[in-house]
Amino acid sequence: MIRVDAAEWRSTIAGFHGSGCTLFGFLTGVDRGDSVEIIGRVAHPESIEAHLISTTIPAGGTLPSLNDLYLGASWHERETGEMFGITFAGLTDARPLLRRAQQGSPPLLKSSVLVARVVREWPGAAEASDDGRRGGNPSRRRQRPAGVPEGFMQDEADGRSAIGGT
Amino acid sequence: MIPDEAHGVIGLQPSACTSCMICVRECPTWCIELESHTEEVSEPGARRPKTINVLDAFRIDFGLCMYCGICVDLCPFDALAWSPGFDHAASSAGGLVHGINELVNWWPATNPSPAD
Ligand code: SF4
Ligand code: SF4
């Protein structure tokens, strides 16, 4: 993997494009805490030549888009931008793919709380002795899934189980 | 040509499932649901009746499943298996939830039934 400064992200990949790596593989991000690492792959369509390029930008930062070099990069940049809360400058279509109007925190940041895990009853809570009823063991249902802060939505979760957990 | 060992979809052999809940609890996407009850069976010669789990319902939501195979790997009774089946697309999200009847049909023909 080739690691470059953000300032050299576009010129490095443009260089590979110029030397025949015209096939866009993928682009994605990794949450590194205060920063987001962006990884892209480009390849030569007629040889085995391929390059993985990585750069790191501050959380919420900006990187120049590659969508004029590779049309196929648009989808990945839209997705990565939305999922990791970063901006690709020059991306012609930056509409979010999953969420309307970028509501809430970017889903693939580790700081995003897995709300669905709190509001949904864990299917693993059922016991055979519950005679087929689900959510039988209250202590198991209170388990806090990874990424959910202590006390998060506890009232709502309790209220829901009080109604649903007969 | 799809090879027999392809990871297309997951099949269930209900007669081998002991309702142990391991797959349900280990599935990272919480997409397996199982309902069961206990029954007492008395065997001739046994001093006390023994309690067994009886499987009532088993559902995998293939709309949530990420095909990681953890359930197949962890089932201690080989009641789950990969199948090369792939044509389980549905026109609604609910159609991707497969119950016992569908999951039995996915049980790969090449696999011997562990219950036999
Ligand atoms: S393959 Fe993975 S996600 Fe799918 S049901 Fe099994 S454990 Fe769950
Ligand atoms: S792990 Fe196997 S035996 Fe246990 S509940 Fe799941 S399918 Fe049944």
Coordinates of C-alpha atoms and ligand atoms in Angstrom, one line a residue:
Chain A
M1 CA 0.0 0.0 0.0
I2 CA 1.3 3.4 -1.0
R3 CA 0.7 6.0 1.8
V4 CA 0.6 9.6 0.6
D5 CA -0.2 13.0 2.1
A6 CA -3.7 14.3 1.4
A7 CA -2.1 17.0 -0.8
E8 CA -0.7 14.2 -3.1
W9 CA -3.8 12.0 -3.1
R10 CA -5.1 13.2 -6.4
S11 CA -1.8 13.7 -8.2
T12 CA -0.6 10.2 -7.2
I13 CA -3.7 8.6 -8.6
A14 CA -3.7 10.8 -11.6
G15 CA -0.2 9.6 -12.3
F16 CA -1.3 6.0 -12.3
H17 CA -4.2 6.9 -14.5
G18 CA -1.8 8.5 -16.9
S19 CA 0.4 5.4 -17.0
G20 CA -2.5 3.1 -18.0
C21 CA -4.3 2.2 -14.7
T22 CA -7.6 3.3 -16.0
L23 CA -9.7 0.8 -14.1
F24 CA -11.1 2.0 -10.8
G25 CA -11.4 -0.8 -8.2
F26 CA -12.8 0.7 -5.1
L27 CA -12.6 3.4 -2.5
T28 CA -13.5 3.3 1.1
G29 CA -12.7 4.7 4.5
V30 CA -11.5 3.6 8.0
D31 CA -12.4 5.5 11.1
R32 CA -9.0 6.2 12.9
G33 CA -10.5 8.2 15.7
D34 CA -9.5 11.8 15.1
S35 CA -8.9 11.1 11.5
V36 CA -10.3 9.1 8.6
E37 CA -8.1 7.0 6.4
I38 CA -9.2 6.8 2.8
I39 CA -8.0 3.8 0.7
G40 CA -8.4 3.5 -3.0
R41 CA -7.4 0.9 -5.6
V42 CA -6.8 1.4 -9.3
A43 CA -5.7 -1.2 -11.8
H44 CA -4.5 -1.7 -15.3
P45 CA -7.2 -3.3 -17.5
E46 CA -4.8 -5.5 -19.5
S47 CA -2.1 -6.5 -17.0
I48 CA -1.9 -7.5 -13.4
E49 CA -0.7 -4.0 -12.4
A50 CA -2.7 -2.6 -9.5
H51 CA -2.1 -0.1 -6.8
L52 CA -3.6 0.5 -3.3
I53 CA -3.3 4.1 -2.3
S54 CA -4.0 5.4 1.2
T55 CA -4.2 8.8 2.8
T56 CA -5.4 10.2 6.1
I57 CA -7.5 13.4 6.6
P58 CA -8.9 14.9 9.8
A59 CA -12.4 13.7 10.7
G60 CA -14.9 15.8 8.7
G61 CA -12.1 16.8 6.3
T62 CA -12.1 17.3 2.6
L63 CA -10.3 15.4 -0.2
P64 CA -10.4 16.2 -4.0
S65 CA -12.7 14.0 -6.0
L66 CA -11.4 11.6 -8.6
N67 CA -14.7 11.5 -10.5
D68 CA -13.4 13.4 -13.5
L69 CA -10.6 10.8 -13.9
Y70 CA -12.7 7.7 -13.1
L71 CA -16.5 8.0 -13.5
G72 CA -16.8 4.9 -11.4
A73 CA -15.3 6.7 -8.4
S74 CA -18.5 8.8 -8.0
W75 CA -20.5 6.1 -6.4
H76 CA -17.7 5.2 -3.9
E77 CA -17.1 8.8 -3.1
R78 CA -20.8 9.4 -2.5
E79 CA -20.9 6.4 -0.2
T80 CA -17.6 7.1 1.6
G81 CA -18.6 10.7 2.1
E82 CA -21.9 9.9 3.6
M83 CA -20.7 7.0 5.7
F84 CA -17.6 8.7 7.2
G85 CA -18.8 12.3 7.2
I86 CA -16.1 13.7 4.8
T87 CA -16.4 15.8 1.7
F88 CA -15.0 15.1 -1.8
A89 CA -14.4 18.5 -3.4
G90 CA -15.6 18.5 -7.0
L91 CA -17.8 15.4 -6.8
T92 CA -20.6 16.2 -9.2
D93 CA -23.3 14.1 -7.5
A94 CA -22.8 14.1 -3.7
R95 CA -26.4 13.1 -2.8
P96 CA -26.4 10.8 0.2
L97 CA -27.2 7.2 -0.7
L98 CA -28.7 5.9 2.5
R99 CA -29.9 8.7 4.7
R100 CA -32.2 11.6 3.7
A101 CA -30.6 15.0 4.2
Q102 CA -27.5 13.6 6.1
Q103 CA -29.5 13.2 9.3
G104 CA -27.7 11.9 12.3
S105 CA -24.1 11.0 12.7
P106 CA -22.3 9.3 9.8
P107 CA -23.2 5.6 10.2
L108 CA -19.7 4.1 9.8
L109 CA -18.0 6.3 12.4
K110 CA -17.3 4.4 15.6
S111 CA -18.9 7.2 17.5
S112 CA -22.3 6.4 15.9
V113 CA -24.5 4.6 18.3
L114 CA -26.1 1.4 17.1
V115 CA -29.7 2.6 17.9
A116 CA -31.3 -0.4 16.2
R117 CA -29.5 -2.6 18.8
V118 CA -31.1 -0.7 21.7
V119 CA -34.6 -0.5 20.4
R120 CA -34.8 -4.1 19.1
E121 CA -35.2 -7.0 21.4
W122 CA -32.2 -9.4 21.1
P123 CA -33.5 -12.6 19.5
G124 CA -30.9 -14.5 21.6
A125 CA -32.8 -13.6 24.8
A126 CA -35.3 -16.3 24.3
E127 CA -35.0 -19.6 26.3
A128 CA -36.7 -22.9 25.5
S129 CA -38.3 -22.7 28.9
D130 CA -40.2 -19.6 27.8
D131 CA -42.5 -21.9 25.9
G132 CA -41.7 -20.2 22.7
R133 CA -42.2 -16.7 24.0
R134 CA -39.4 -14.4 23.0
G135 CA -37.5 -12.1 25.3
G136 CA -37.8 -14.3 28.3
N137 CA -34.7 -13.6 30.3
P138 CA -34.8 -10.0 31.4
S139 CA -31.1 -9.9 32.5
R140 CA -30.0 -10.9 29.0
R141 CA -32.2 -8.3 27.3
R142 CA -30.5 -5.5 29.2
Q143 CA -27.1 -6.4 27.7
R144 CA -25.6 -3.3 26.1
P145 CA -24.3 -4.0 22.6
A146 CA -20.8 -2.8 21.6
G147 CA -20.9 0.9 20.8
V148 CA -23.9 1.8 22.9
P149 CA -23.0 4.2 25.8
E150 CA -24.2 3.3 29.2
G151 CA -27.8 4.6 29.9
F152 CA -28.4 5.4 26.2
M153 CA -32.1 5.4 25.6
Q154 CA -32.6 3.2 28.7
D155 CA -36.0 4.7 29.5
E156 CA -37.3 4.0 26.0
A157 CA -35.8 0.5 26.0
D158 CA -37.4 -0.2 29.3
G159 CA -40.7 1.2 28.3
R160 CA -40.8 -0.9 25.2
S161 CA -39.9 -4.1 27.0
A162 CA -42.5 -3.3 29.6
I163 CA -45.1 -3.2 26.9
G164 CA -43.8 -6.0 24.6
G165 CA -42.1 -8.4 27.0
T166 CA -45.0 -10.4 28.4
Chain B
M1 CA -21.8 -23.7 -13.2
I2 CA -22.2 -23.3 -9.5
P3 CA -20.0 -25.7 -7.4
D4 CA -21.7 -27.8 -4.8
E5 CA -19.6 -26.2 -2.0
A6 CA -20.6 -22.7 -3.0
H7 CA -21.8 -20.4 -0.1
G8 CA -25.1 -19.4 -1.7
V9 CA -27.7 -19.8 1.0
I10 CA -28.0 -21.5 4.4
G11 CA -30.0 -24.7 4.9
L12 CA -31.4 -26.2 8.1
Q13 CA -31.9 -29.8 9.2
P14 CA -34.6 -29.4 11.9
S15 CA -34.3 -32.9 13.2
A16 CA -30.7 -32.2 14.1
C17 CA -31.3 -28.9 15.7
T18 CA -31.5 -29.0 19.5
S19 CA -32.7 -25.4 19.9
C20 CA -29.5 -24.6 21.8
M21 CA -29.6 -21.0 20.7
I22 CA -25.9 -20.8 19.9
C23 CA -26.4 -19.6 16.3
V24 CA -29.1 -17.1 17.4
R25 CA -26.8 -15.6 20.0
E26 CA -23.6 -15.5 17.9
C27 CA -25.1 -14.2 14.7
P28 CA -23.6 -10.7 14.4
T29 CA -26.6 -9.2 12.6
W30 CA -29.3 -10.7 14.8
C31 CA -31.0 -12.2 11.8
I32 CA -31.9 -15.7 13.2
E33 CA -35.0 -16.2 15.3
L34 CA -35.9 -19.4 17.0
E35 CA -38.9 -20.5 19.1
S36 CA -39.0 -23.6 21.1
H37 CA -40.6 -25.2 24.1
T38 CA -39.6 -28.0 26.5
E39 CA -41.3 -31.3 26.7
E40 CA -40.9 -34.2 29.1
V41 CA -40.4 -37.6 27.6
S42 CA -40.3 -40.7 29.7
E43 CA -38.3 -43.6 28.4
P44 CA -38.9 -47.1 29.5
G45 CA -36.5 -48.1 32.2
A46 CA -35.6 -44.5 33.1
R47 CA -36.2 -43.4 36.6
R48 CA -37.3 -39.9 35.8
P49 CA -38.7 -38.3 32.6
K50 CA -36.1 -36.2 30.7
T51 CA -36.7 -32.8 29.4
I52 CA -36.0 -32.1 25.7
N53 CA -36.3 -28.9 23.6
V54 CA -38.8 -29.0 20.8
L55 CA -38.2 -26.7 17.9
D56 CA -41.3 -24.6 16.9
A57 CA -40.0 -22.0 14.6
F58 CA -36.7 -21.1 13.0
R59 CA -36.3 -18.1 10.8
I60 CA -33.3 -16.6 9.0
D61 CA -33.8 -13.1 7.5
F62 CA -31.7 -13.2 4.4
G63 CA -32.3 -9.4 4.0
L64 CA -30.1 -8.9 7.1
C65 CA -27.8 -11.9 6.8
M66 CA -24.3 -11.0 5.7
Y67 CA -23.4 -14.6 4.8
C68 CA -20.5 -14.7 7.2
G69 CA -21.1 -18.4 8.0
I70 CA -20.6 -18.0 11.7
C71 CA -23.8 -19.9 12.4
V72 CA -22.8 -22.7 10.2
D73 CA -19.4 -22.9 11.8
L74 CA -20.6 -22.8 15.4
C75 CA -23.6 -25.1 15.3
P76 CA -22.4 -28.0 17.4
F77 CA -24.9 -30.4 15.8
D78 CA -24.3 -29.6 12.1
A79 CA -27.9 -28.6 11.8
L80 CA -26.9 -25.7 9.5
A81 CA -25.1 -26.0 6.2
W82 CA -24.1 -23.9 3.3
S83 CA -26.0 -24.7 0.1
P84 CA -25.2 -23.6 -3.4
G85 CA -28.8 -22.3 -3.9
F86 CA -28.9 -18.7 -4.9
D87 CA -32.2 -17.8 -6.5
H88 CA -33.9 -16.6 -3.3
A89 CA -34.5 -13.0 -4.5
A90 CA -37.9 -11.7 -3.3
S91 CA -40.1 -8.9 -4.3
S92 CA -40.6 -7.7 -0.7
A93 CA -38.4 -7.6 2.3
G94 CA -40.6 -10.1 4.1
G95 CA -40.0 -12.6 1.4
L96 CA -36.4 -12.8 2.4
V97 CA -37.4 -14.2 5.8
H98 CA -37.1 -18.0 5.4
G99 CA -38.8 -20.3 8.0
I100 CA -38.3 -24.0 8.6
N101 CA -40.1 -25.0 5.4
E102 CA -37.9 -22.9 3.2
L103 CA -34.7 -23.7 5.1
V104 CA -35.3 -27.4 4.9
N105 CA -35.5 -27.1 1.1
W106 CA -32.1 -25.4 1.1
W107 CA -30.5 -28.3 2.9
P108 CA -27.8 -29.3 0.3
A109 CA -28.6 -32.6 -1.5
T110 CA -24.9 -33.5 -1.3
N111 CA -24.9 -33.3 2.5
P112 CA -25.8 -36.4 4.4
S113 CA -28.4 -35.6 7.0
P114 CA -26.6 -35.5 10.4
A115 CA -29.7 -37.0 12.0
D116 CA -29.5 -40.2 10.0
Ligands
SF4_1 S1 -24.4 -16.3 8.0 FE1 -23.8 -14.9 9.6 S2 -25.3 -13.2 9.4 FE2 -26.1 -15.0 8.2 S3 -27.4 -16.0 9.7 FE3 -25.4 -17.0 9.9 S4 -24.3 -15.9 11.5 FE4 -26.1 -14.6 10.9
SF4_2 S1 -26.6 -23.8 16.8 FE1 -27.5 -25.5 15.6 S2 -28.5 -26.8 17.1 FE2 -28.2 -24.8 18.1 S3 -30.1 -23.7 17.7 FE3 -28.7 -23.2 16.0 S4 -29.2 -24.6 14.4 FE4 -30.1 -25.5 16.3

